[in-house]
Amino acid sequence: DVYSYGVLLLEMFTGKRPTNSMFEDDFSLRNYVKMALPDQAMRIADPKLSSECETESGMMATDTQTRSCARHRFEKCLASIFHIGVTCSAHLPERRMHIADVLMELQAARDLYLRCG
């Protein structure tokens, strides 16, 4: 279901499990991500993703401005994916994103990341 898909996105992109010891009482993986959006997506992302972004943008770009643009696109894409995960895992089913909208948003995030120039 869409709730589980949202939690899976959050797990994959943060590198944290919902059962992590840092999530106690009312503090959950979803709350952790929601509090970081939209400006702190890189801070909560799995460090492996960040290093992958550095490697990828470093290989593709020779100048600082192009690398900076690639990193900015990566951050926007990551924030979008986190937003999808948070929306899909909303507590109330009627507040969850419909799967067709999830697909469109993921495609938009992919297109943003892959955009050249």
PDB file of C-alpha atoms in Angstrom:
ATOM      1  CA  ASP A   1       0.000   0.000   0.000  1.00  0.00           C
ATOM      2  CA  VAL A   2       1.003   3.625  -0.372  1.00  0.00           C
ATOM      3  CA  TYR A   3       1.751   4.041   3.352  1.00  0.00           C
ATOM      4  CA  SER A   4       4.347   1.273   3.280  1.00  0.00           C
ATOM      5  CA  TYR A   5       5.808   2.666   0.074  1.00  0.00           C
ATOM      6  CA  GLY A   6       6.267   6.049   1.760  1.00  0.00           C
ATOM      7  CA  VAL A   7       8.040   4.492   4.731  1.00  0.00           C
ATOM      8  CA  LEU A   8      10.235   2.495   2.355  1.00  0.00           C
ATOM      9  CA  LEU A   9      11.260   5.690   0.523  1.00  0.00           C
ATOM     10  CA  LEU A  10      12.140   7.346   3.821  1.00  0.00           C
ATOM     11  CA  GLU A  11      14.170   4.311   4.890  1.00  0.00           C
ATOM     12  CA  MET A  12      16.069   4.057   1.619  1.00  0.00           C
ATOM     13  CA  PHE A  13      16.980   7.722   1.367  1.00  0.00           C
ATOM     14  CA  THR A  14      17.820   8.361   5.033  1.00  0.00           C
ATOM     15  CA  GLY A  15      19.516   5.029   5.639  1.00  0.00           C
ATOM     16  CA  LYS A  16      17.552   4.756   8.893  1.00  0.00           C
ATOM     17  CA  ARG A  17      14.984   2.169   9.915  1.00  0.00           C
ATOM     18  CA  PRO A  18      11.738   3.116  11.644  1.00  0.00           C
ATOM     19  CA  THR A  19      12.909   0.928  14.544  1.00  0.00           C
ATOM     20  CA  ASN A  20      16.100   2.967  15.050  1.00  0.00           C
ATOM     21  CA  SER A  21      16.692   3.730  18.734  1.00  0.00           C
ATOM     22  CA  MET A  22      16.525   7.471  18.022  1.00  0.00           C
ATOM     23  CA  PHE A  23      12.808   7.101  17.251  1.00  0.00           C
ATOM     24  CA  GLU A  24      10.973   6.883  20.550  1.00  0.00           C
ATOM     25  CA  ASP A  25       7.555   7.898  21.832  1.00  0.00           C
ATOM     26  CA  ASP A  26       5.986  10.242  19.248  1.00  0.00           C
ATOM     27  CA  PHE A  27       9.237  10.880  17.372  1.00  0.00           C
ATOM     28  CA  SER A  28       9.286   8.736  14.238  1.00  0.00           C
ATOM     29  CA  LEU A  29      11.196   8.409  10.998  1.00  0.00           C
ATOM     30  CA  ARG A  30       8.397  10.345   9.309  1.00  0.00           C
ATOM     31  CA  ASN A  31       8.641  13.193  11.849  1.00  0.00           C
ATOM     32  CA  TYR A  32      12.433  13.226  11.521  1.00  0.00           C
ATOM     33  CA  VAL A  33      12.176  13.752   7.768  1.00  0.00           C
ATOM     34  CA  LYS A  34       9.237  16.151   7.944  1.00  0.00           C
ATOM     35  CA  MET A  35      11.123  18.441  10.339  1.00  0.00           C
ATOM     36  CA  ALA A  36      14.052  18.639   7.921  1.00  0.00           C
ATOM     37  CA  LEU A  37      12.012  19.623   4.880  1.00  0.00           C
ATOM     38  CA  PRO A  38      12.487  21.441   2.627  1.00  0.00           C
ATOM     39  CA  ASP A  39      15.878  22.986   3.362  1.00  0.00           C
ATOM     40  CA  GLN A  40      17.731  20.284   5.306  1.00  0.00           C
ATOM     41  CA  ALA A  41      17.274  17.260   3.027  1.00  0.00           C
ATOM     42  CA  MET A  42      21.020  16.753   2.605  1.00  0.00           C
ATOM     43  CA  ARG A  43      21.555  16.786   6.370  1.00  0.00           C
ATOM     44  CA  ILE A  44      19.276  13.785   6.890  1.00  0.00           C
ATOM     45  CA  ALA A  45      20.127  11.895   3.707  1.00  0.00           C
ATOM     46  CA  ASP A  46      22.085   8.687   3.859  1.00  0.00           C
ATOM     47  CA  PRO A  47      25.748   9.756   3.640  1.00  0.00           C
ATOM     48  CA  LYS A  48      26.245   7.215   0.848  1.00  0.00           C
ATOM     49  CA  LEU A  49      23.888   9.270  -1.330  1.00  0.00           C
ATOM     50  CA  SER A  50      25.788  12.463  -0.674  1.00  0.00           C
ATOM     51  CA  SER A  51      29.124  10.892  -1.561  1.00  0.00           C
ATOM     52  CA  GLU A  52      27.556   9.407  -4.691  1.00  0.00           C
ATOM     53  CA  CYS A  53      26.337  12.860  -5.684  1.00  0.00           C
ATOM     54  CA  GLU A  54      29.820  14.300  -5.168  1.00  0.00           C
ATOM     55  CA  THR A  55      31.388  11.563  -7.272  1.00  0.00           C
ATOM     56  CA  GLU A  56      28.762  11.831 -10.004  1.00  0.00           C
ATOM     57  CA  SER A  57      28.864  15.628 -10.265  1.00  0.00           C
ATOM     58  CA  GLY A  58      32.656  15.568 -10.047  1.00  0.00           C
ATOM     59  CA  MET A  59      32.942  13.181 -12.960  1.00  0.00           C
ATOM     60  CA  MET A  60      30.447  14.992 -15.132  1.00  0.00           C
ATOM     61  CA  ALA A  61      31.578  18.549 -14.488  1.00  0.00           C
ATOM     62  CA  THR A  62      34.895  20.274 -14.750  1.00  0.00           C
ATOM     63  CA  ASP A  63      33.949  23.710 -13.462  1.00  0.00           C
ATOM     64  CA  THR A  64      32.713  24.734 -10.035  1.00  0.00           C
ATOM     65  CA  GLN A  65      29.506  26.362 -11.272  1.00  0.00           C
ATOM     66  CA  THR A  66      28.396  23.222 -13.114  1.00  0.00           C
ATOM     67  CA  ARG A  67      29.167  21.040 -10.063  1.00  0.00           C
ATOM     68  CA  SER A  68      27.221  23.449  -7.870  1.00  0.00           C
ATOM     69  CA  CYS A  69      24.256  23.292 -10.230  1.00  0.00           C
ATOM     70  CA  ALA A  70      24.371  19.475 -10.216  1.00  0.00           C
ATOM     71  CA  ARG A  71      24.456  19.437  -6.413  1.00  0.00           C
ATOM     72  CA  HIS A  72      21.517  21.865  -6.261  1.00  0.00           C
ATOM     73  CA  ARG A  73      19.500  19.623  -8.607  1.00  0.00           C
ATOM     74  CA  PHE A  74      20.381  16.624  -6.442  1.00  0.00           C
ATOM     75  CA  GLU A  75      19.236  18.432  -3.274  1.00  0.00           C
ATOM     76  CA  LYS A  76      15.938  19.464  -4.906  1.00  0.00           C
ATOM     77  CA  CYS A  77      15.369  15.923  -6.145  1.00  0.00           C
ATOM     78  CA  LEU A  78      16.096  14.516  -2.684  1.00  0.00           C
ATOM     79  CA  ALA A  79      13.739  16.999  -1.009  1.00  0.00           C
ATOM     80  CA  SER A  80      11.033  16.012  -3.490  1.00  0.00           C
ATOM     81  CA  ILE A  81      11.501  12.313  -2.732  1.00  0.00           C
ATOM     82  CA  PHE A  82      11.386  13.005   1.000  1.00  0.00           C
ATOM     83  CA  HIS A  83       8.187  15.015   0.505  1.00  0.00           C
ATOM     84  CA  ILE A  84       6.635  12.079  -1.353  1.00  0.00           C
ATOM     85  CA  GLY A  85       7.647   9.688   1.439  1.00  0.00           C
ATOM     86  CA  VAL A  86       6.211  11.972   4.127  1.00  0.00           C
ATOM     87  CA  THR A  87       2.962  12.497   2.234  1.00  0.00           C
ATOM     88  CA  CYS A  88       2.534   8.796   1.467  1.00  0.00           C
ATOM     89  CA  SER A  89       3.066   7.891   5.122  1.00  0.00           C
ATOM     90  CA  ALA A  90       0.554  10.385   6.525  1.00  0.00           C
ATOM     91  CA  HIS A  91      -1.347   9.036   9.513  1.00  0.00           C
ATOM     92  CA  LEU A  92      -4.768   9.619   7.966  1.00  0.00           C
ATOM     93  CA  PRO A  93      -5.385   7.632   4.775  1.00  0.00           C
ATOM     94  CA  GLU A  94      -7.261  10.508   3.125  1.00  0.00           C
ATOM     95  CA  ARG A  95      -4.140  12.701   3.442  1.00  0.00           C
ATOM     96  CA  ARG A  96      -1.923  10.192   1.658  1.00  0.00           C
ATOM     97  CA  MET A  97      -0.832  10.738  -1.913  1.00  0.00           C
ATOM     98  CA  HIS A  98      -2.517   8.636  -4.587  1.00  0.00           C
ATOM     99  CA  ILE A  99      -0.169   6.234  -6.343  1.00  0.00           C
ATOM    100  CA  ALA A 100      -0.703   7.900  -9.751  1.00  0.00           C
ATOM    101  CA  ASP A 101       0.431  11.200  -8.217  1.00  0.00           C
ATOM    102  CA  VAL A 102       3.410   9.446  -6.620  1.00  0.00           C
ATOM    103  CA  LEU A 103       4.479   8.196 -10.025  1.00  0.00           C
ATOM    104  CA  MET A 104       4.173  11.651 -11.595  1.00  0.00           C
ATOM    105  CA  GLU A 105       6.138  13.289  -8.759  1.00  0.00           C
ATOM    106  CA  LEU A 106       8.891  10.669  -8.901  1.00  0.00           C
ATOM    107  CA  GLN A 107       9.189  11.162 -12.652  1.00  0.00           C
ATOM    108  CA  ALA A 108       9.401  14.929 -12.141  1.00  0.00           C
ATOM    109  CA  ALA A 109      12.159  14.430  -9.535  1.00  0.00           C
ATOM    110  CA  ARG A 110      14.045  12.153 -11.904  1.00  0.00           C
ATOM    111  CA  ASP A 111      13.693  14.663 -14.743  1.00  0.00           C
ATOM    112  CA  LEU A 112      14.945  17.455 -12.503  1.00  0.00           C
ATOM    113  CA  TYR A 113      17.978  15.430 -11.506  1.00  0.00           C
ATOM    114  CA  LEU A 114      18.803  14.433 -15.081  1.00  0.00           C
ATOM    115  CA  ARG A 115      18.284  17.889 -16.567  1.00  0.00           C
ATOM    116  CA  CYS A 116      21.452  19.170 -18.193  1.00  0.00           C
ATOM    117  CA  GLY A 117      22.772  22.708 -18.063  1.00  0.00           C
TER     118      GLY A 117
END
